mmCIF file of C-alpha atoms in Angstrom:
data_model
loop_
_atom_site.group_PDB
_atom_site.id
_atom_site.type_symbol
_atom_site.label_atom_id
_atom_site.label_comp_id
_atom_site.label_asym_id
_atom_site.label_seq_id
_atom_site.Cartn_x
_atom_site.Cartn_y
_atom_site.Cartn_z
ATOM 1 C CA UNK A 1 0.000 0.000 0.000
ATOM 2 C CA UNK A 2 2.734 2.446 0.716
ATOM 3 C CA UNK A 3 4.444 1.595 -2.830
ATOM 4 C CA UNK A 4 1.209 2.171 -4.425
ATOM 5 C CA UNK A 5 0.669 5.857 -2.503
ATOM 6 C CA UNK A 6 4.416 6.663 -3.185
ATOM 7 C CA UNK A 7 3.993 5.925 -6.894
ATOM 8 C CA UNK A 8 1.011 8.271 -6.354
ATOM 9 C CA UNK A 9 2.952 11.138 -5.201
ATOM 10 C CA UNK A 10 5.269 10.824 -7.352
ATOM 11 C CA UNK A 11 2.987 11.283 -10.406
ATOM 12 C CA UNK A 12 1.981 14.734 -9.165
ATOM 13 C CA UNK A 13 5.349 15.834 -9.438
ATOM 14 C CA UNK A 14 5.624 15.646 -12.948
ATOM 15 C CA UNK A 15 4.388 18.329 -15.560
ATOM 16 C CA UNK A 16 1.804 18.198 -18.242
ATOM 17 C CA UNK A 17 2.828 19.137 -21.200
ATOM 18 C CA UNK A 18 5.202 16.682 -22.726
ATOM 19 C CA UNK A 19 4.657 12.786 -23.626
ATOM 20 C CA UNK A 20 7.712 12.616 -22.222
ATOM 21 C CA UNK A 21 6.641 13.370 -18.880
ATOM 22 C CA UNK A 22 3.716 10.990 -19.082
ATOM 23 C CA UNK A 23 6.016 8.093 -20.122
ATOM 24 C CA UNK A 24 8.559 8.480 -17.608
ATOM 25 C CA UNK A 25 5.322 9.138 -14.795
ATOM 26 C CA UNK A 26 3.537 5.561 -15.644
ATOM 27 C CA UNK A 27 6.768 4.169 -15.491
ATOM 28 C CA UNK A 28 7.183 4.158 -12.307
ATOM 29 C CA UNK A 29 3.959 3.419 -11.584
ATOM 30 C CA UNK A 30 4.098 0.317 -13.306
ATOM 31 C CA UNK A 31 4.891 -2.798 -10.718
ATOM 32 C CA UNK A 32 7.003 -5.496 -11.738
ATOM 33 C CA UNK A 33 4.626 -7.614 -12.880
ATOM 34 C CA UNK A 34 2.805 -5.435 -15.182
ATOM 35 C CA UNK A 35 6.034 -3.935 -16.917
ATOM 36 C CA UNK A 36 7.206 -7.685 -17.671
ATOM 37 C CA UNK A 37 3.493 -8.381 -19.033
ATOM 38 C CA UNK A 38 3.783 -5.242 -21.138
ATOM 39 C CA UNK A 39 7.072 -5.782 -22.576
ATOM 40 C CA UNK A 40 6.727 -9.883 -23.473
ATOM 41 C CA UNK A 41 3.287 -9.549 -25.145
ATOM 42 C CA UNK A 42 1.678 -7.046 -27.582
ATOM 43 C CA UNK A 43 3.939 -3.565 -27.272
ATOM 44 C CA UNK A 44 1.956 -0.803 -25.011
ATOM 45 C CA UNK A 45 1.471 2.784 -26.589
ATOM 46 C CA UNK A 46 4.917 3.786 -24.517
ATOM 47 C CA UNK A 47 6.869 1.426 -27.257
ATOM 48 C CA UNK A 48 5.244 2.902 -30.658
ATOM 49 C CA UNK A 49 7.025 6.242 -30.041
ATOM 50 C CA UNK A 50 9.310 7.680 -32.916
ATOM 51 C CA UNK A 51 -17.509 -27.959 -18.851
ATOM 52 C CA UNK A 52 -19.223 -27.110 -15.774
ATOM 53 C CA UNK A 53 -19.214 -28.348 -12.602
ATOM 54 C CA UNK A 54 -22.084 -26.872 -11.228
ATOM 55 C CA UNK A 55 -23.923 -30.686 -10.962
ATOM 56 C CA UNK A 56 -22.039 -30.668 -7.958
ATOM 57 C CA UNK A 57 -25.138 -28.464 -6.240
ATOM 58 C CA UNK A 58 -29.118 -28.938 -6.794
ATOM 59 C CA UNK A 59 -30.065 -25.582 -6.516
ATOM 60 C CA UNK A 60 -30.080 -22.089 -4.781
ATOM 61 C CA UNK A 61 -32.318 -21.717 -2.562
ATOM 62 C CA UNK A 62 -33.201 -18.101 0.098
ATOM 63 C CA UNK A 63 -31.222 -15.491 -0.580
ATOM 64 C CA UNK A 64 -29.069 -16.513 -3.264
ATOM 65 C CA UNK A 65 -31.931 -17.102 -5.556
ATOM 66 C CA UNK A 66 -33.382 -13.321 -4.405
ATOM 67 C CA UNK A 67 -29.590 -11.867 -4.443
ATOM 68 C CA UNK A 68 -26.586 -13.839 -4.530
ATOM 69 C CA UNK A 69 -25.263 -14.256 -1.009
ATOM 70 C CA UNK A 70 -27.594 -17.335 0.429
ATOM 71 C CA UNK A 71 -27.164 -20.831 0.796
ATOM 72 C CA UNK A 72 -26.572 -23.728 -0.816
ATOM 73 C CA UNK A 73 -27.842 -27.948 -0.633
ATOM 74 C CA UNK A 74 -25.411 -30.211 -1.551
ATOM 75 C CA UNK A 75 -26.473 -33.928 -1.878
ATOM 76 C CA UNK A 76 -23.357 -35.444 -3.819
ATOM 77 C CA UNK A 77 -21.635 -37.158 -0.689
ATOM 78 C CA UNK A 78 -18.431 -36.489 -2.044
ATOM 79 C CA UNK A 79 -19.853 -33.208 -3.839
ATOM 80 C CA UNK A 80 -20.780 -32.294 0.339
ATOM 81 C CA UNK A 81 -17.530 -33.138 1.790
ATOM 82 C CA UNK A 82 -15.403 -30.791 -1.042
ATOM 83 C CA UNK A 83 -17.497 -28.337 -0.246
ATOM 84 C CA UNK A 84 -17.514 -28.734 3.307
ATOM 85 C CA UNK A 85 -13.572 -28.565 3.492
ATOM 86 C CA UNK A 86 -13.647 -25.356 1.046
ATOM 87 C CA UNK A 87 -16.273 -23.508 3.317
ATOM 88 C CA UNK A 88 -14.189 -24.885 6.580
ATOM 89 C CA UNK A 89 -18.051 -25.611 7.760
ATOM 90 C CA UNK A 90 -19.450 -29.153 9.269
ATOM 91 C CA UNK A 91 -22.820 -29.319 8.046
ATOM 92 C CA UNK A 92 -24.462 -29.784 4.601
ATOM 93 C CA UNK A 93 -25.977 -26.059 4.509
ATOM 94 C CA UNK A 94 -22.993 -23.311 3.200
ATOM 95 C CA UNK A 95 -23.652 -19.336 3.324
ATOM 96 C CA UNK A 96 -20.764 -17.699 1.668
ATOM 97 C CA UNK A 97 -19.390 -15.215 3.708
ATOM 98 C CA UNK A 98 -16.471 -12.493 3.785
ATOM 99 C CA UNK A 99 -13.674 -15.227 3.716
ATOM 100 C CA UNK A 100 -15.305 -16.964 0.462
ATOM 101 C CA UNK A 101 -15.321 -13.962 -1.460
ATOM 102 C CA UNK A 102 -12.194 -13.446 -0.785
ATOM 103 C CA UNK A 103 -11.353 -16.448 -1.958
ATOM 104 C CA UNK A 104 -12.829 -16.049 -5.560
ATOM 105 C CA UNK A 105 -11.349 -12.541 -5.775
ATOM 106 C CA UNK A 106 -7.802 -14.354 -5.176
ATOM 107 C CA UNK A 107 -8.377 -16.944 -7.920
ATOM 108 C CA UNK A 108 -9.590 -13.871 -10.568
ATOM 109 C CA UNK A 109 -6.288 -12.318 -9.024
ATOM 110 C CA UNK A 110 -4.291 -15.488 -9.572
ATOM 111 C CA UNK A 111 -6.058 -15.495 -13.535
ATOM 112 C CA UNK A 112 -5.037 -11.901 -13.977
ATOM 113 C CA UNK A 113 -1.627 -12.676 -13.540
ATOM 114 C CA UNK A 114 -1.027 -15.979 -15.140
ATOM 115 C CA UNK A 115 -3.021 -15.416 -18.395
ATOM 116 C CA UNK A 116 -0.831 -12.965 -19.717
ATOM 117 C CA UNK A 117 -1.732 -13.395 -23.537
ATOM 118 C CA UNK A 118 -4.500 -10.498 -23.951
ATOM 119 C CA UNK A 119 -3.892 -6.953 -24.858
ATOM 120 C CA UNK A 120 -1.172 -5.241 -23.322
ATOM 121 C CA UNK A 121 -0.673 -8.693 -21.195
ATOM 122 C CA UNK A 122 -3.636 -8.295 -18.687
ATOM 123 C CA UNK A 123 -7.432 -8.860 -19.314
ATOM 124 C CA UNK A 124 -7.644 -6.434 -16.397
ATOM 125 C CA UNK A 125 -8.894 -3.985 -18.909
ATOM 126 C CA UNK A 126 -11.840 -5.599 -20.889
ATOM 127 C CA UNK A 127 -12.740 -7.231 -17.527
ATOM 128 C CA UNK A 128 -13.679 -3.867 -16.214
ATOM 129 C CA UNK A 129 -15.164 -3.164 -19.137
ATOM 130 C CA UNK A 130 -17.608 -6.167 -19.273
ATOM 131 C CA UNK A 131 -18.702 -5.087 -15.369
ATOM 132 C CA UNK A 132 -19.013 -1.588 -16.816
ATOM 133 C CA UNK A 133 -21.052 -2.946 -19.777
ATOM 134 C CA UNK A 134 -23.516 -4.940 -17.874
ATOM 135 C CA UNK A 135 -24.222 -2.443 -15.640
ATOM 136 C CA UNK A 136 -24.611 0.176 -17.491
ATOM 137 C CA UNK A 137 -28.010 -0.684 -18.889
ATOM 138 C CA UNK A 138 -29.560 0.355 -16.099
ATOM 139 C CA UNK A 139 -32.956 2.397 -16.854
ATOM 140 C CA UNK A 140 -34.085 4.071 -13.487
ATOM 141 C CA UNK A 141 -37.498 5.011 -14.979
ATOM 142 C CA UNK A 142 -38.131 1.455 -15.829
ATOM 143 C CA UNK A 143 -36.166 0.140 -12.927
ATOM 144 C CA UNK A 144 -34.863 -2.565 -15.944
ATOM 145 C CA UNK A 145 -30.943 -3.711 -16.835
ATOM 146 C CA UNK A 146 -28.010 -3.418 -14.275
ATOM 147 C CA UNK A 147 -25.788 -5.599 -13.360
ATOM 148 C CA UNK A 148 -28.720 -7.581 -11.272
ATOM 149 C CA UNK A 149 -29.430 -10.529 -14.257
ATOM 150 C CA UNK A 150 -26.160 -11.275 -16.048
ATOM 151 C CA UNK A 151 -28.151 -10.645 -19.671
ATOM 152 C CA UNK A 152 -25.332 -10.544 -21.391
ATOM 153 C CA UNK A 153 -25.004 -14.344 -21.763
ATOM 154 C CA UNK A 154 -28.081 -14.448 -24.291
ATOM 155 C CA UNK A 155 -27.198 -13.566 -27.955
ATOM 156 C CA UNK A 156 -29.721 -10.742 -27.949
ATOM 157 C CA UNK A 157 -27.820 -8.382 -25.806
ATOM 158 C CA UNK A 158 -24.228 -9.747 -26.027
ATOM 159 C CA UNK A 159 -24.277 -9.408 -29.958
ATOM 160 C CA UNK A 160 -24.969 -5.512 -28.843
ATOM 161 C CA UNK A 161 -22.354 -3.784 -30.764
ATOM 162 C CA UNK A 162 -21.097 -1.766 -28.143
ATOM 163 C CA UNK A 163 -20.657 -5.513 -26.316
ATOM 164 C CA UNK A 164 -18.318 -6.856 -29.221
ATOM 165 C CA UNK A 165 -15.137 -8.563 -27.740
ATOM 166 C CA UNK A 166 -16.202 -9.215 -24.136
ATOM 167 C CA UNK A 167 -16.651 -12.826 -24.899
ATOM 168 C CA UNK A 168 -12.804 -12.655 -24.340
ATOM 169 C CA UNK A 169 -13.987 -11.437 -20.846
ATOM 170 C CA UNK A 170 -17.039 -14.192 -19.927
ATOM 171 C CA UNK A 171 -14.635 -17.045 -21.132
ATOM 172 C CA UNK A 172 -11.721 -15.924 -18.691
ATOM 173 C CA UNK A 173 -14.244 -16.077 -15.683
ATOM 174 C CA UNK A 174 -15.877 -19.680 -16.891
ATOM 175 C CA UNK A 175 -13.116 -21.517 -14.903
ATOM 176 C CA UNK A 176 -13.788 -19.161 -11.313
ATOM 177 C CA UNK A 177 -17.245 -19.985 -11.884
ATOM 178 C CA UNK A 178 -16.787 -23.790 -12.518
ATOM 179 C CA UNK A 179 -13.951 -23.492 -9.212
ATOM 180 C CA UNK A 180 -17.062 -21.420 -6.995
ATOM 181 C CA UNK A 181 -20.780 -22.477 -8.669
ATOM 182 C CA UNK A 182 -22.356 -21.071 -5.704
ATOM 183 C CA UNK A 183 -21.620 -17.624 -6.705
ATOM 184 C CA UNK A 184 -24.111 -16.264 -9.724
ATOM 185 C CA UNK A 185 -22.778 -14.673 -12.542
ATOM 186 C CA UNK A 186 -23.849 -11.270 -11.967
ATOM 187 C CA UNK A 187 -21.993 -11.444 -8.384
ATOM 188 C CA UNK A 188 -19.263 -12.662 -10.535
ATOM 189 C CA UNK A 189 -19.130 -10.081 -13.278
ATOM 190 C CA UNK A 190 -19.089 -7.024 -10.346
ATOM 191 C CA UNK A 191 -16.643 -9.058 -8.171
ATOM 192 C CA UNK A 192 -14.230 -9.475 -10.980
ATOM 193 C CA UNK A 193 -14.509 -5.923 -12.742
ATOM 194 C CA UNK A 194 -13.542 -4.789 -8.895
ATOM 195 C CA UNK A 195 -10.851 -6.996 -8.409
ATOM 196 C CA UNK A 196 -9.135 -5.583 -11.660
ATOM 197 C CA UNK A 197 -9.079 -2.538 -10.793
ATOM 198 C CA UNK A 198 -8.034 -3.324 -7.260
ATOM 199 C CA UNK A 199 -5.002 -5.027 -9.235
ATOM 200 C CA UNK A 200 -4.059 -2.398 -11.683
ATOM 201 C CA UNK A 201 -3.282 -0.335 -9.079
ATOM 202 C CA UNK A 202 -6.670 1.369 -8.501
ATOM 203 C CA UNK A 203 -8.893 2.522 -5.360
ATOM 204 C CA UNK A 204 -9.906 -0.494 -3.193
ATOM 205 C CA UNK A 205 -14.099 -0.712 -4.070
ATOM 206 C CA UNK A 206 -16.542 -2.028 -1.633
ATOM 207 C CA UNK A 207 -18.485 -4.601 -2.981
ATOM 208 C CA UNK A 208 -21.017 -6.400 -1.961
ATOM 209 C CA UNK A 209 -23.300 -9.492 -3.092
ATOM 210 C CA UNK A 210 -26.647 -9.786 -4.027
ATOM 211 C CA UNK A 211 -27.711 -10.148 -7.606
ATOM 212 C CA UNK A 212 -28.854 -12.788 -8.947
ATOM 213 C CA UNK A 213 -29.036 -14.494 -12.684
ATOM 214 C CA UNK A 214 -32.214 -13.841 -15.101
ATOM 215 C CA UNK A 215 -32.880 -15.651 -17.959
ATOM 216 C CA UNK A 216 -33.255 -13.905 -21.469
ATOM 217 C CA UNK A 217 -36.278 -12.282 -21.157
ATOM 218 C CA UNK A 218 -34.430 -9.952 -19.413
ATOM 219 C CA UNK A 219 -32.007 -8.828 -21.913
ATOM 220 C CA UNK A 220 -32.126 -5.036 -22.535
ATOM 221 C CA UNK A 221 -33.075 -3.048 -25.841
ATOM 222 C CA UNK A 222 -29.690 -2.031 -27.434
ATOM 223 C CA UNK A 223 -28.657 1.600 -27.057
ATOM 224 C CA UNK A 224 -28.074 1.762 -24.050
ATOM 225 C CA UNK A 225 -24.489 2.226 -23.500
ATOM 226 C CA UNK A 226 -22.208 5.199 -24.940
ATOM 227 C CA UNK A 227 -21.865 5.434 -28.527
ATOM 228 C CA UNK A 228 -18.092 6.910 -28.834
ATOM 229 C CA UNK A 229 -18.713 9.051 -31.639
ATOM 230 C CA UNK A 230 -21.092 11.382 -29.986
ATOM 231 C CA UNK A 231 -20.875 14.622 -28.190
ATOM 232 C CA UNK A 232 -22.055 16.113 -24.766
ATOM 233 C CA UNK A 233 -25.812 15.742 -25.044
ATOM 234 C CA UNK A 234 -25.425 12.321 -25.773
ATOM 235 C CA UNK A 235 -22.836 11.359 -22.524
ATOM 236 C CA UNK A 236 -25.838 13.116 -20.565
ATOM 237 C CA UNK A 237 -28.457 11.223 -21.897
ATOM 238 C CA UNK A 238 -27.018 7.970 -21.423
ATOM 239 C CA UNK A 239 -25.611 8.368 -17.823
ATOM 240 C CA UNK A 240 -28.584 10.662 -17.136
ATOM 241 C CA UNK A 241 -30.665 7.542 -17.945
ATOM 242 C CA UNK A 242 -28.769 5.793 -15.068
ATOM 243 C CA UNK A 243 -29.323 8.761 -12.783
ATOM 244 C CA UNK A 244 -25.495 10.284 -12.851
ATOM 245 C CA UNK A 245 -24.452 13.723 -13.382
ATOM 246 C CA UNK A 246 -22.194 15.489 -14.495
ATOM 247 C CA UNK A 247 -19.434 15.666 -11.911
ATOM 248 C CA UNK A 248 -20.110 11.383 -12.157
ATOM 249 C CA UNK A 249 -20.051 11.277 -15.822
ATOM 250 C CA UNK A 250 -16.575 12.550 -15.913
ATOM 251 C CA UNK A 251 -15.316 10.256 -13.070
ATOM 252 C CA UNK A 252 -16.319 7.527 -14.413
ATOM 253 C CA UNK A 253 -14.535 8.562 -17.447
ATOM 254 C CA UNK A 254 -11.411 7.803 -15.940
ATOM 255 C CA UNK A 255 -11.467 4.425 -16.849
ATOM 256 C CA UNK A 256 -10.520 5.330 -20.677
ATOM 257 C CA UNK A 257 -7.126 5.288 -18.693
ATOM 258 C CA UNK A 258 -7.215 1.550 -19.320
ATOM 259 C CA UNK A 259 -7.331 -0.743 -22.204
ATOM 260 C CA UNK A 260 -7.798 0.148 -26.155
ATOM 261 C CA UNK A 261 -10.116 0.313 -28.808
ATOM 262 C CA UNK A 262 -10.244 -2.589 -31.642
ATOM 263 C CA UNK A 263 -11.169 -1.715 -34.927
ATOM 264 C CA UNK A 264 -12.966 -5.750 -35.166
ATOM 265 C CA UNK A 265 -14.898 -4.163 -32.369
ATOM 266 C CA UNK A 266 -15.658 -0.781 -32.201
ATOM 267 C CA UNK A 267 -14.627 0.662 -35.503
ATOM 268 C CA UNK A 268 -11.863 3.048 -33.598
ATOM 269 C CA UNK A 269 -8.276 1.966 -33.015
ATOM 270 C CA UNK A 270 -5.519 2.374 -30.209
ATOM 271 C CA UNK A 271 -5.142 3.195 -26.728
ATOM 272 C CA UNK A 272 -6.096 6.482 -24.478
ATOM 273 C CA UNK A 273 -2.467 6.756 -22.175
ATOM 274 C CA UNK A 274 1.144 5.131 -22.286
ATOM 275 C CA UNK A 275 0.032 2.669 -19.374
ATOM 276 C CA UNK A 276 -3.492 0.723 -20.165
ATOM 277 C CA UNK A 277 -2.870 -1.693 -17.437
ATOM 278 C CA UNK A 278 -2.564 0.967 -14.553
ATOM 279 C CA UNK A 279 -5.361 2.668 -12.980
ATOM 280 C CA UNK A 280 -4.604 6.243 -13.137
ATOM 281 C CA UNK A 281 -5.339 10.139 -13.208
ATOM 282 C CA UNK A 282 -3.539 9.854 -17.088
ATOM 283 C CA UNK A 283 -6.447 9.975 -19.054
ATOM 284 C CA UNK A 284 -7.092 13.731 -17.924
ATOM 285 C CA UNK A 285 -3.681 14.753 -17.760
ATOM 286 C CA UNK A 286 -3.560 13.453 -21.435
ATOM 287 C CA UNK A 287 -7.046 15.469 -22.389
ATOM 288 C CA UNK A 288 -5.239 18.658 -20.821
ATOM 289 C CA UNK A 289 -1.682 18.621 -21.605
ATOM 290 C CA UNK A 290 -1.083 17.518 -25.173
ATOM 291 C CA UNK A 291 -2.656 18.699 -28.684
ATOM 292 C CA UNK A 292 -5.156 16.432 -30.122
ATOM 293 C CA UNK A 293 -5.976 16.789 -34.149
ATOM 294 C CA UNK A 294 -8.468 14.425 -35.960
ATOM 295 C CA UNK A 295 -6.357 11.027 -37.035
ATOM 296 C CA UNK A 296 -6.186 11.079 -41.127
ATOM 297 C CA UNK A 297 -7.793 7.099 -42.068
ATOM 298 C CA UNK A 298 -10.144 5.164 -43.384
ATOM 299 C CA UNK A 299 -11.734 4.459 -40.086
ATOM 300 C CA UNK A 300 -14.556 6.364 -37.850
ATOM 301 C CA UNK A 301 -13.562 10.002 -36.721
ATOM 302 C CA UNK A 302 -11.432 9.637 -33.838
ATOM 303 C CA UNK A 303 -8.314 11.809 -32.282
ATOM 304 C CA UNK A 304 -4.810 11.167 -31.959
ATOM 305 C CA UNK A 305 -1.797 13.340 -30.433
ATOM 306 C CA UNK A 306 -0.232 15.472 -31.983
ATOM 307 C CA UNK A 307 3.342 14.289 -30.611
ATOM 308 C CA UNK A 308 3.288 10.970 -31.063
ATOM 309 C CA UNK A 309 -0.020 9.735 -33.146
ATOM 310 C CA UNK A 310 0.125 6.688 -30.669
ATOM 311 C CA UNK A 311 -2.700 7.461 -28.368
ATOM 312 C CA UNK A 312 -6.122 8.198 -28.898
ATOM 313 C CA UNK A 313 -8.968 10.086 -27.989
ATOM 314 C CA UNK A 314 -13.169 9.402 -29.586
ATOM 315 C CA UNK A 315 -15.261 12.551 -29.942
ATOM 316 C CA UNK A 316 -17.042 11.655 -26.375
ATOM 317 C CA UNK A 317 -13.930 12.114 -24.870
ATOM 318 C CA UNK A 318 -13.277 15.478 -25.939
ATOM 319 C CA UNK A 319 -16.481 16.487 -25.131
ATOM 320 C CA UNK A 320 -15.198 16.683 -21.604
ATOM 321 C CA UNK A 321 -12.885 19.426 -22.303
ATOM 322 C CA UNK A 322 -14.953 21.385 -24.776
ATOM 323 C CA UNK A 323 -17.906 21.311 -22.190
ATOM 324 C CA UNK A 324 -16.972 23.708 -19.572
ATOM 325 C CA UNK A 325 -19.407 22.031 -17.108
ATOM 326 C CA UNK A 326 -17.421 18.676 -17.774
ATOM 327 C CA UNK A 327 -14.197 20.244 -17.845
ATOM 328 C CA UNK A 328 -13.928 21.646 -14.344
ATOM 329 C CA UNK A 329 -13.932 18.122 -13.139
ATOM 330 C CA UNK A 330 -11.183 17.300 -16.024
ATOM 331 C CA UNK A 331 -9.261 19.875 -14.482
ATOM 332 C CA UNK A 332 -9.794 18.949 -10.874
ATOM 333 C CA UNK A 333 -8.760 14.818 -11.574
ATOM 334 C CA UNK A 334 -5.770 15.816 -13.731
ATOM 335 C CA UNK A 335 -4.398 18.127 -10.484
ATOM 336 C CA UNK A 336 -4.817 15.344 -8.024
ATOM 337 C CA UNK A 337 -5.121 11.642 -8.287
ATOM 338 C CA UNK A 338 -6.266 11.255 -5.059
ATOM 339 C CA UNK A 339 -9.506 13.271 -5.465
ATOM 340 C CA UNK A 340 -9.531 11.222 -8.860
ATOM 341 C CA UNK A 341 -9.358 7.800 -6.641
ATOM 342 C CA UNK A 342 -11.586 8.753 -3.970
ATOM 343 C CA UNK A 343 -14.682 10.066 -6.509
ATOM 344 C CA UNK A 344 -14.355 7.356 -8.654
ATOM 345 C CA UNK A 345 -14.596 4.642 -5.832
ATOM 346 C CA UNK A 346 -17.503 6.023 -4.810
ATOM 347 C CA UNK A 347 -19.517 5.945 -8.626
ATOM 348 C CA UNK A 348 -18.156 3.062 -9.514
ATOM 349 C CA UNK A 349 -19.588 1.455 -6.252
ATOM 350 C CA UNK A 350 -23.307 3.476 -7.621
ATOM 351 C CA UNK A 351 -22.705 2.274 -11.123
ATOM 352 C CA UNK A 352 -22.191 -1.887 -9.915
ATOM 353 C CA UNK A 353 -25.424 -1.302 -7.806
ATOM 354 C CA UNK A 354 -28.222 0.070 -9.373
ATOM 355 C CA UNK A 355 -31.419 -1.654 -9.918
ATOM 356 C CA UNK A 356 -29.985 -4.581 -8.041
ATOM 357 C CA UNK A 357 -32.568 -5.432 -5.247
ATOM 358 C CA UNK A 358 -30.027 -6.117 -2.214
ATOM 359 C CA UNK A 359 -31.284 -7.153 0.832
ATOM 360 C CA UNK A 360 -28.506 -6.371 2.698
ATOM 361 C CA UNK A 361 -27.365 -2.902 4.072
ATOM 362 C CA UNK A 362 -25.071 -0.054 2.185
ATOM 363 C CA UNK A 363 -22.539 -0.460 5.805
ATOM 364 C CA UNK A 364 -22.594 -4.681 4.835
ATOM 365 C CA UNK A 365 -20.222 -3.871 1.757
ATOM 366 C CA UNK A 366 -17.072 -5.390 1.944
ATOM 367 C CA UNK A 367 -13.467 -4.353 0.682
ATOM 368 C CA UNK A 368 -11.470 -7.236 -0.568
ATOM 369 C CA UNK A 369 -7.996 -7.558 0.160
ATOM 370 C CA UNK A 370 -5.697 -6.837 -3.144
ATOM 371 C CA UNK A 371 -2.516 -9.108 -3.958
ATOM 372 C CA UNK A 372 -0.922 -6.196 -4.971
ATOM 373 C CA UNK A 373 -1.051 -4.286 -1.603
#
């Protein structure tokens, strides 16, 4: 923890206004691990300058089949007495607590760091994306989408456009789920996207469980999520749909720090900063402190810098510097990460909740111990 808050400070020192100041900055936040993953897979931006096993269980029963954190019946003998030893409890009836979730965010942990072969060499990235993604369909005048359902694994709403890739994202969690069937997917999906960004060096997020799986009747309309080539009124629409506003809508933001676009996916092409596997203030140091000009291809309208056409920027992100309601909050993340961290904890924890019907309390969230501390 101190490593991470001295990296931190360290950060602030540096000035805005040259890519050299931003590579040298996310060097040294960069950990070990993450600069070998970099380095021995596909080059990061820094480099391009000039089946199941859930027959084990019958069913869910109480409060996992309402939201996630009840209790299962095993009848397998042998099924029981795995089960029992994993749980460390003596009878047949197991309610996950603290300890268990801790023990599936280790294994996505574990995953994060031994499959290596994805962008960049973390899924950290998309997997933030896909909790992102199936959250953010929330509707609060319908009270419909959210994380709470885990629609995305039906071909109507994970053949959404703006969904393309996380497949890549759903398969790298099938083996926690196989190792923990007692957890749903939804619980899963929110656990994990938390867990990468605990692990890329981000704000620890309490989480909490709850939700619980739907079937596809459940799946949401497309449309719902950000279409990168709009403007401002758009960005308001869509998070104003969810209930954020603006100071949220730029926070949230902040995750463009992280992970690229595809063109097999999107349309648009590269990454936002020199470090997309480290959780950062970047992105709006980037949006402030170099020159953006429209990228001349064959592709969708998108930005690139002017120094070193390696990173990139879609139209929604400028928006939040052309915007002067957005780009007071710009300003105020760029000048300190910490006000960054702390703001973005706290919508990120809003955004992985709504619409789910907990039945616990907002003071039962728990914070999950990172590797990386």
């Amino acid at each position: 923890m101190a490593a991470r808050a001295f990296t931190r400070l360290a950060a602030r020192t540096l000035p805005l206004n040259s890519s050299k100041s931003y590579t040298s900055r996310t060097t040294r936040a960069v950990s070990p691990r993450q600069i070998s993953q970099q380095s021995s897979h596909r080059p990061s931006a820094s480099t391009l300058n000039p089946k199941s096993r859930t027959g084990l269980y019958v069913s869910l029963v109480g409060a996992l089949a309402a939201g996630g954190a009840g209790t299962l019946y095993y009848f397998n003998d042998e099924g029981l007495k795995t089960k029992q030893k994993e749980f460390g409890q003596n009878g047949g009836v197991i309610t996950p607590n603290k300890e268990n979730y801790q023990q599936v965010y280790g294994e996505i942990a574990r995953l994060l760091e031994e499959k290596d072969e994805y962008d960049d060499g973390s899924y950290g990235p998309v997997i933030v994306r896909l909790a992102w993604h199936c959250s953010g369909t929330y509707d609060k005048m319908t009270n419909t989408g959210g994380s709470n359902g885990a629609t995305m694994r039906f071909a109507p709403e994970g053949d959404h456009g703006a969904n393309a890739g996380l497949k890549a994202a759903r398969d790298f969690l099938e083996p926690v789920k196989e190792k923990f069937p007692w957890i749903t997917y939804s619980d899963l999906w929110t656990l994990a996207g938390v867990c990468a960004i605990q692990e890329m060096q981000g704000p620890v997020i309490p989480w909490r469980p709850g939700r619980s799986d739907r079937d596809v009747s459940a799946c949401t309309p497309d449309g719902r999520l950000p279409d990168g080539s709009k403007e401002q009124n758009h960005l308001r629409a869509i998070f104003g749909r969810m209930g954020f506003d603006d100071r949220e809508i730029v926070a949230l933001s902040g995750a463009h720090a992280l992970g690229r676009c595809h063109t097999d996916r999107s349309g648009f092409d590269g990454p936002w900063s020199f470090s997309p596997t480290v959780v950062s203030n970047d992105y709006f140091r980037l949006l402030l402190g170099e020159k953006w000009a429209w990228k001349k291809w064959d592709g969708p309208k998108q930005y690139e810098d002017v120094t070193t056409k390696s990173l990139m920027m879609l139209p929604t992100d400028m928006a939040l510097v052309k915007d002067p309601a957005f780009k007071k909050h710009v300003e105020r993340y760029a000048a300190d990460d910490q006000v960054f961290f702390q703001e973005f904890k706290d919508v990120l924890v809003k955004l992985l909740e709504l619409g789910v019907p907990f039945t616990t309390k907002e003071e039962d969230r728990m914070e999950l111990k990172p590797t990386t501390a």
